[in-house]
Amino acid sequence: MMKDYKDRVHTWGKIWSLSALAVLFSVPLIFSLYYNVFPQFNLLLKALSAVIPIYWGTAVVEVLTYTPMLGAGGTYLSFVSGNIANLKMPCAMNAMDRAKVNASSEEGEVISTIAIGASAITTTVVIAVGVIAFLPFTKYITDDGSDIKPAFENVIPALFGALGASYFAKYWKLSVLPILAGIIAYIFLPTLPVGTMIFVTIVASLAGAFGMYKLKWVE
């Protein structure tokens, strides 16, 4: 039964991923056709050649990093809806932690998918309501002279800090090495993409955990 579930997840995941790509590419194409304005191919190729290598590497790293944690269904949903690192992954990890299931288990696969789906729906509704409600007050919130602008600039660090604090307190021995690896990587490679930085800390976390279990420093 689980095999049938995974087969359907992959089938529909591929369909929706390709559909999302088609929609993304159709927007600039429709504007170009409507206004009869097309970019020069050589200029477009020159611009893309500077950024594509970075995004290809980040894309590969993110797939290898997120898939074991989110499962197949959660990965497809996350990459279609976006906001993986700052929203989808925290929701999935918190849901699995509350349910006391492992990310690599069948139960974890299902719970992760449900959590990410609920997060995507909630995000869409909240953003729609928020945009309509806060539009008249935007300049008072985001302008340079706003007193609360610094708070909005630290939303993501605050989110990850709150999420990570519980794990650091619970598994403090295992958290030392990945934190040090992240700090060192940031000091020597401050321009490293976020996806690659996450991959570095995950590799350090896995290596450190494996070594500590072998040395019986943790149980």
JSON list of N, CA and C in Angstrom, two decimals, residues 1-41:
[
{"chain": "A", "resi": 1, "resn": "MET", "atom": "N", "xyz": [0.83, -1.20, 0.00]},
{"chain": "A", "resi": 1, "resn": "MET", "atom": "CA", "xyz": [0.00, 0.00, 0.00]},
{"chain": "A", "resi": 1, "resn": "MET", "atom": "C", "xyz": [0.87, 1.26, 0.00]},
{"chain": "A", "resi": 2, "resn": "MET", "atom": "N", "xyz": [1.95, 1.23, 0.81]},
{"chain": "A", "resi": 2, "resn": "MET", "atom": "CA", "xyz": [2.84, 2.39, 0.86]},
{"chain": "A", "resi": 2, "resn": "MET", "atom": "C", "xyz": [3.52, 2.61, -0.48]},
{"chain": "A", "resi": 3, "resn": "LYS", "atom": "N", "xyz": [3.83, 1.49, -1.18]},
{"chain": "A", "resi": 3, "resn": "LYS", "atom": "CA", "xyz": [4.46, 1.61, -2.50]},
{"chain": "A", "resi": 3, "resn": "LYS", "atom": "C", "xyz": [3.50, 2.29, -3.47]},
{"chain": "A", "resi": 4, "resn": "ASP", "atom": "N", "xyz": [2.22, 1.90, -3.42]},
{"chain": "A", "resi": 4, "resn": "ASP", "atom": "CA", "xyz": [1.22, 2.52, -4.28]},
{"chain": "A", "resi": 4, "resn": "ASP", "atom": "C", "xyz": [1.08, 4.01, -3.95]},
{"chain": "A", "resi": 5, "resn": "TYR", "atom": "N", "xyz": [1.14, 4.34, -2.67]},
{"chain": "A", "resi": 5, "resn": "TYR", "atom": "CA", "xyz": [1.06, 5.74, -2.25]},
{"chain": "A", "resi": 5, "resn": "TYR", "atom": "C", "xyz": [2.24, 6.53, -2.80]},
{"chain": "A", "resi": 6, "resn": "LYS", "atom": "N", "xyz": [3.44, 5.98, -2.68]},
{"chain": "A", "resi": 6, "resn": "LYS", "atom": "CA", "xyz": [4.63, 6.69, -3.16]},
{"chain": "A", "resi": 6, "resn": "LYS", "atom": "C", "xyz": [4.62, 6.83, -4.67]},
{"chain": "A", "resi": 7, "resn": "ASP", "atom": "N", "xyz": [4.14, 5.80, -5.37]},
{"chain": "A", "resi": 7, "resn": "ASP", "atom": "CA", "xyz": [4.04, 5.89, -6.83]},
{"chain": "A", "resi": 7, "resn": "ASP", "atom": "C", "xyz": [3.13, 7.03, -7.24]},
{"chain": "A", "resi": 8, "resn": "ARG", "atom": "N", "xyz": [1.99, 7.15, -6.55]},
{"chain": "A", "resi": 8, "resn": "ARG", "atom": "CA", "xyz": [1.06, 8.24, -6.88]},
{"chain": "A", "resi": 8, "resn": "ARG", "atom": "C", "xyz": [1.63, 9.60, -6.51]},
{"chain": "A", "resi": 9, "resn": "VAL", "atom": "N", "xyz": [2.37, 9.64, -5.39]},
{"chain": "A", "resi": 9, "resn": "VAL", "atom": "CA", "xyz": [3.01, 10.90, -4.98]},
{"chain": "A", "resi": 9, "resn": "VAL", "atom": "C", "xyz": [3.98, 11.37, -6.06]},
{"chain": "A", "resi": 10, "resn": "HIS", "atom": "N", "xyz": [4.80, 10.45, -6.56]},
{"chain": "A", "resi": 10, "resn": "HIS", "atom": "CA", "xyz": [5.77, 10.81, -7.59]},
{"chain": "A", "resi": 10, "resn": "HIS", "atom": "C", "xyz": [5.08, 11.21, -8.89]},
{"chain": "A", "resi": 11, "resn": "THR", "atom": "N", "xyz": [4.01, 10.50, -9.23]},
{"chain": "A", "resi": 11, "resn": "THR", "atom": "CA", "xyz": [3.29, 10.82, -10.47]},
{"chain": "A", "resi": 11, "resn": "THR", "atom": "C", "xyz": [2.70, 12.22, -10.41]},
{"chain": "A", "resi": 12, "resn": "TRP", "atom": "N", "xyz": [1.94, 12.50, -9.35]},
{"chain": "A", "resi": 12, "resn": "TRP", "atom": "CA", "xyz": [1.31, 13.81, -9.22]},
{"chain": "A", "resi": 12, "resn": "TRP", "atom": "C", "xyz": [2.33, 14.90, -8.92]},
{"chain": "A", "resi": 13, "resn": "GLY", "atom": "N", "xyz": [3.40, 14.54, -8.21]},
{"chain": "A", "resi": 13, "resn": "GLY", "atom": "CA", "xyz": [4.45, 15.51, -7.94]},
{"chain": "A", "resi": 13, "resn": "GLY", "atom": "C", "xyz": [5.12, 15.99, -9.22]},
{"chain": "A", "resi": 14, "resn": "LYS", "atom": "N", "xyz": [5.39, 15.06, -10.13]},
{"chain": "A", "resi": 14, "resn": "LYS", "atom": "CA", "xyz": [5.99, 15.44, -11.42]},
{"chain": "A", "resi": 14, "resn": "LYS", "atom": "C", "xyz": [5.03, 16.29, -12.24]},
{"chain": "A", "resi": 15, "resn": "ILE", "atom": "N", "xyz": [3.75, 15.90, -12.22]},
{"chain": "A", "resi": 15, "resn": "ILE", "atom": "CA", "xyz": [2.75, 16.66, -12.99]},
{"chain": "A", "resi": 15, "resn": "ILE", "atom": "C", "xyz": [2.67, 18.10, -12.50]},
{"chain": "A", "resi": 16, "resn": "TRP", "atom": "N", "xyz": [2.56, 18.28, -11.17]},
{"chain": "A", "resi": 16, "resn": "TRP", "atom": "CA", "xyz": [2.42, 19.63, -10.63]},
{"chain": "A", "resi": 16, "resn": "TRP", "atom": "C", "xyz": [3.72, 20.42, -10.74]},
{"chain": "A", "resi": 17, "resn": "SER", "atom": "N", "xyz": [4.86, 19.76, -10.65]},
{"chain": "A", "resi": 17, "resn": "SER", "atom": "CA", "xyz": [6.13, 20.47, -10.81]},
{"chain": "A", "resi": 17, "resn": "SER", "atom": "C", "xyz": [6.28, 21.00, -12.24]},
{"chain": "A", "resi": 18, "resn": "LEU", "atom": "N", "xyz": [5.95, 20.15, -13.22]},
{"chain": "A", "resi": 18, "resn": "LEU", "atom": "CA", "xyz": [6.01, 20.59, -14.62]},
{"chain": "A", "resi": 18, "resn": "LEU", "atom": "C", "xyz": [4.97, 21.67, -14.90]},
{"chain": "A", "resi": 19, "resn": "SER", "atom": "N", "xyz": [3.80, 21.53, -14.28]},
{"chain": "A", "resi": 19, "resn": "SER", "atom": "CA", "xyz": [2.75, 22.55, -14.46]},
{"chain": "A", "resi": 19, "resn": "SER", "atom": "C", "xyz": [3.20, 23.90, -13.89]},
{"chain": "A", "resi": 20, "resn": "ALA", "atom": "N", "xyz": [3.84, 23.85, -12.72]},
{"chain": "A", "resi": 20, "resn": "ALA", "atom": "CA", "xyz": [4.34, 25.09, -12.11]},
{"chain": "A", "resi": 20, "resn": "ALA", "atom": "C", "xyz": [5.41, 25.74, -12.99]},
{"chain": "A", "resi": 21, "resn": "LEU", "atom": "N", "xyz": [6.30, 24.92, -13.56]},
{"chain": "A", "resi": 21, "resn": "LEU", "atom": "CA", "xyz": [7.31, 25.46, -14.46]},
{"chain": "A", "resi": 21, "resn": "LEU", "atom": "C", "xyz": [6.67, 26.11, -15.69]},
{"chain": "A", "resi": 22, "resn": "ALA", "atom": "N", "xyz": [5.65, 25.44, -16.22]},
{"chain": "A", "resi": 22, "resn": "ALA", "atom": "CA", "xyz": [4.95, 25.98, -17.40]},
{"chain": "A", "resi": 22, "resn": "ALA", "atom": "C", "xyz": [4.31, 27.33, -17.09]},
{"chain": "A", "resi": 23, "resn": "VAL", "atom": "N", "xyz": [3.70, 27.44, -15.92]},
{"chain": "A", "resi": 23, "resn": "VAL", "atom": "CA", "xyz": [3.07, 28.70, -15.52]},
{"chain": "A", "resi": 23, "resn": "VAL", "atom": "C", "xyz": [4.12, 29.80, -15.35]},
{"chain": "A", "resi": 24, "resn": "LEU", "atom": "N", "xyz": [5.24, 29.45, -14.71]},
{"chain": "A", "resi": 24, "resn": "LEU", "atom": "CA", "xyz": [6.30, 30.44, -14.49]},
{"chain": "A", "resi": 24, "resn": "LEU", "atom": "C", "xyz": [6.86, 30.97, -15.80]},
{"chain": "A", "resi": 25, "resn": "PHE", "atom": "N", "xyz": [7.08, 30.07, -16.76]},
{"chain": "A", "resi": 25, "resn": "PHE", "atom": "CA", "xyz": [7.62, 30.49, -18.05]},
{"chain": "A", "resi": 25, "resn": "PHE", "atom": "C", "xyz": [6.57, 31.20, -18.90]},
{"chain": "A", "resi": 26, "resn": "SER", "atom": "N", "xyz": [5.31, 30.89, -18.66]},
{"chain": "A", "resi": 26, "resn": "SER", "atom": "CA", "xyz": [4.26, 31.48, -19.50]},
{"chain": "A", "resi": 26, "resn": "SER", "atom": "C", "xyz": [4.06, 32.97, -19.21]},
{"chain": "A", "resi": 27, "resn": "VAL", "atom": "N", "xyz": [4.33, 33.40, -17.97]},
{"chain": "A", "resi": 27, "resn": "VAL", "atom": "CA", "xyz": [4.11, 34.81, -17.61]},
{"chain": "A", "resi": 27, "resn": "VAL", "atom": "C", "xyz": [4.98, 35.75, -18.46]},
{"chain": "A", "resi": 28, "resn": "PRO", "atom": "N", "xyz": [6.32, 35.59, -18.47]},
{"chain": "A", "resi": 28, "resn": "PRO", "atom": "CA", "xyz": [7.11, 36.48, -19.34]},
{"chain": "A", "resi": 28, "resn": "PRO", "atom": "C", "xyz": [6.80, 36.29, -20.82]},
{"chain": "A", "resi": 29, "resn": "LEU", "atom": "N", "xyz": [6.47, 35.06, -21.21]},
{"chain": "A", "resi": 29, "resn": "LEU", "atom": "CA", "xyz": [6.14, 34.81, -22.62]},
{"chain": "A", "resi": 29, "resn": "LEU", "atom": "C", "xyz": [4.88, 35.55, -23.03]},
{"chain": "A", "resi": 30, "resn": "ILE", "atom": "N", "xyz": [3.86, 35.53, -22.18]},
{"chain": "A", "resi": 30, "resn": "ILE", "atom": "CA", "xyz": [2.60, 36.23, -22.48]},
{"chain": "A", "resi": 30, "resn": "ILE", "atom": "C", "xyz": [2.83, 37.74, -22.58]},
{"chain": "A", "resi": 31, "resn": "PHE", "atom": "N", "xyz": [3.62, 38.29, -21.65]},
{"chain": "A", "resi": 31, "resn": "PHE", "atom": "CA", "xyz": [3.91, 39.73, -21.71]},
{"chain": "A", "resi": 31, "resn": "PHE", "atom": "C", "xyz": [4.68, 40.08, -22.98]},
{"chain": "A", "resi": 32, "resn": "SER", "atom": "N", "xyz": [5.63, 39.22, -23.35]},
{"chain": "A", "resi": 32, "resn": "SER", "atom": "CA", "xyz": [6.40, 39.49, -24.56]},
{"chain": "A", "resi": 32, "resn": "SER", "atom": "C", "xyz": [5.52, 39.45, -25.80]},
{"chain": "A", "resi": 33, "resn": "LEU", "atom": "N", "xyz": [4.61, 38.47, -25.85]},
{"chain": "A", "resi": 33, "resn": "LEU", "atom": "CA", "xyz": [3.71, 38.36, -26.99]},
{"chain": "A", "resi": 33, "resn": "LEU", "atom": "C", "xyz": [2.72, 39.52, -27.03]},
{"chain": "A", "resi": 34, "resn": "TYR", "atom": "N", "xyz": [2.22, 39.91, -25.86]},
{"chain": "A", "resi": 34, "resn": "TYR", "atom": "CA", "xyz": [1.21, 40.98, -25.81]},
{"chain": "A", "resi": 34, "resn": "TYR", "atom": "C", "xyz": [1.80, 42.33, -26.24]},
{"chain": "A", "resi": 35, "resn": "TYR", "atom": "N", "xyz": [3.00, 42.63, -25.73]},
{"chain": "A", "resi": 35, "resn": "TYR", "atom": "CA", "xyz": [3.62, 43.92, -26.05]},
{"chain": "A", "resi": 35, "resn": "TYR", "atom": "C", "xyz": [4.55, 43.84, -27.27]},
{"chain": "A", "resi": 36, "resn": "ASN", "atom": "N", "xyz": [4.71, 42.63, -27.80]},
{"chain": "A", "resi": 36, "resn": "ASN", "atom": "CA", "xyz": [5.59, 42.41, -28.97]},
{"chain": "A", "resi": 36, "resn": "ASN", "atom": "C", "xyz": [7.02, 42.90, -28.69]},
{"chain": "A", "resi": 37, "resn": "VAL", "atom": "N", "xyz": [7.48, 42.59, -27.50]},
{"chain": "A", "resi": 37, "resn": "VAL", "atom": "CA", "xyz": [8.83, 42.96, -27.09]},
{"chain": "A", "resi": 37, "resn": "VAL", "atom": "C", "xyz": [9.53, 41.70, -26.59]},
{"chain": "A", "resi": 38, "resn": "PHE", "atom": "N", "xyz": [10.65, 41.37, -27.24]},
{"chain": "A", "resi": 38, "resn": "PHE", "atom": "CA", "xyz": [11.39, 40.17, -26.87]},
{"chain": "A", "resi": 38, "resn": "PHE", "atom": "C", "xyz": [12.84, 40.54, -26.57]},
{"chain": "A", "resi": 39, "resn": "PRO", "atom": "N", "xyz": [13.43, 39.93, -25.55]},
{"chain": "A", "resi": 39, "resn": "PRO", "atom": "CA", "xyz": [14.83, 40.24, -25.23]},
{"chain": "A", "resi": 39, "resn": "PRO", "atom": "C", "xyz": [15.76, 39.69, -26.30]},
{"chain": "A", "resi": 40, "resn": "GLN", "atom": "N", "xyz": [16.88, 40.37, -26.49]},
{"chain": "A", "resi": 40, "resn": "GLN", "atom": "CA", "xyz": [17.87, 39.87, -27.44]},
{"chain": "A", "resi": 40, "resn": "GLN", "atom": "C", "xyz": [18.49, 38.59, -26.89]},
{"chain": "A", "resi": 41, "resn": "PHE", "atom": "N", "xyz": [18.59, 37.59, -27.74]},
{"chain": "A", "resi": 41, "resn": "PHE", "atom": "CA", "xyz": [19.02, 36.27, -27.27]},
{"chain": "A", "resi": 41, "resn": "PHE", "atom": "C", "xyz": [20.43, 36.31, -26.70]}
]
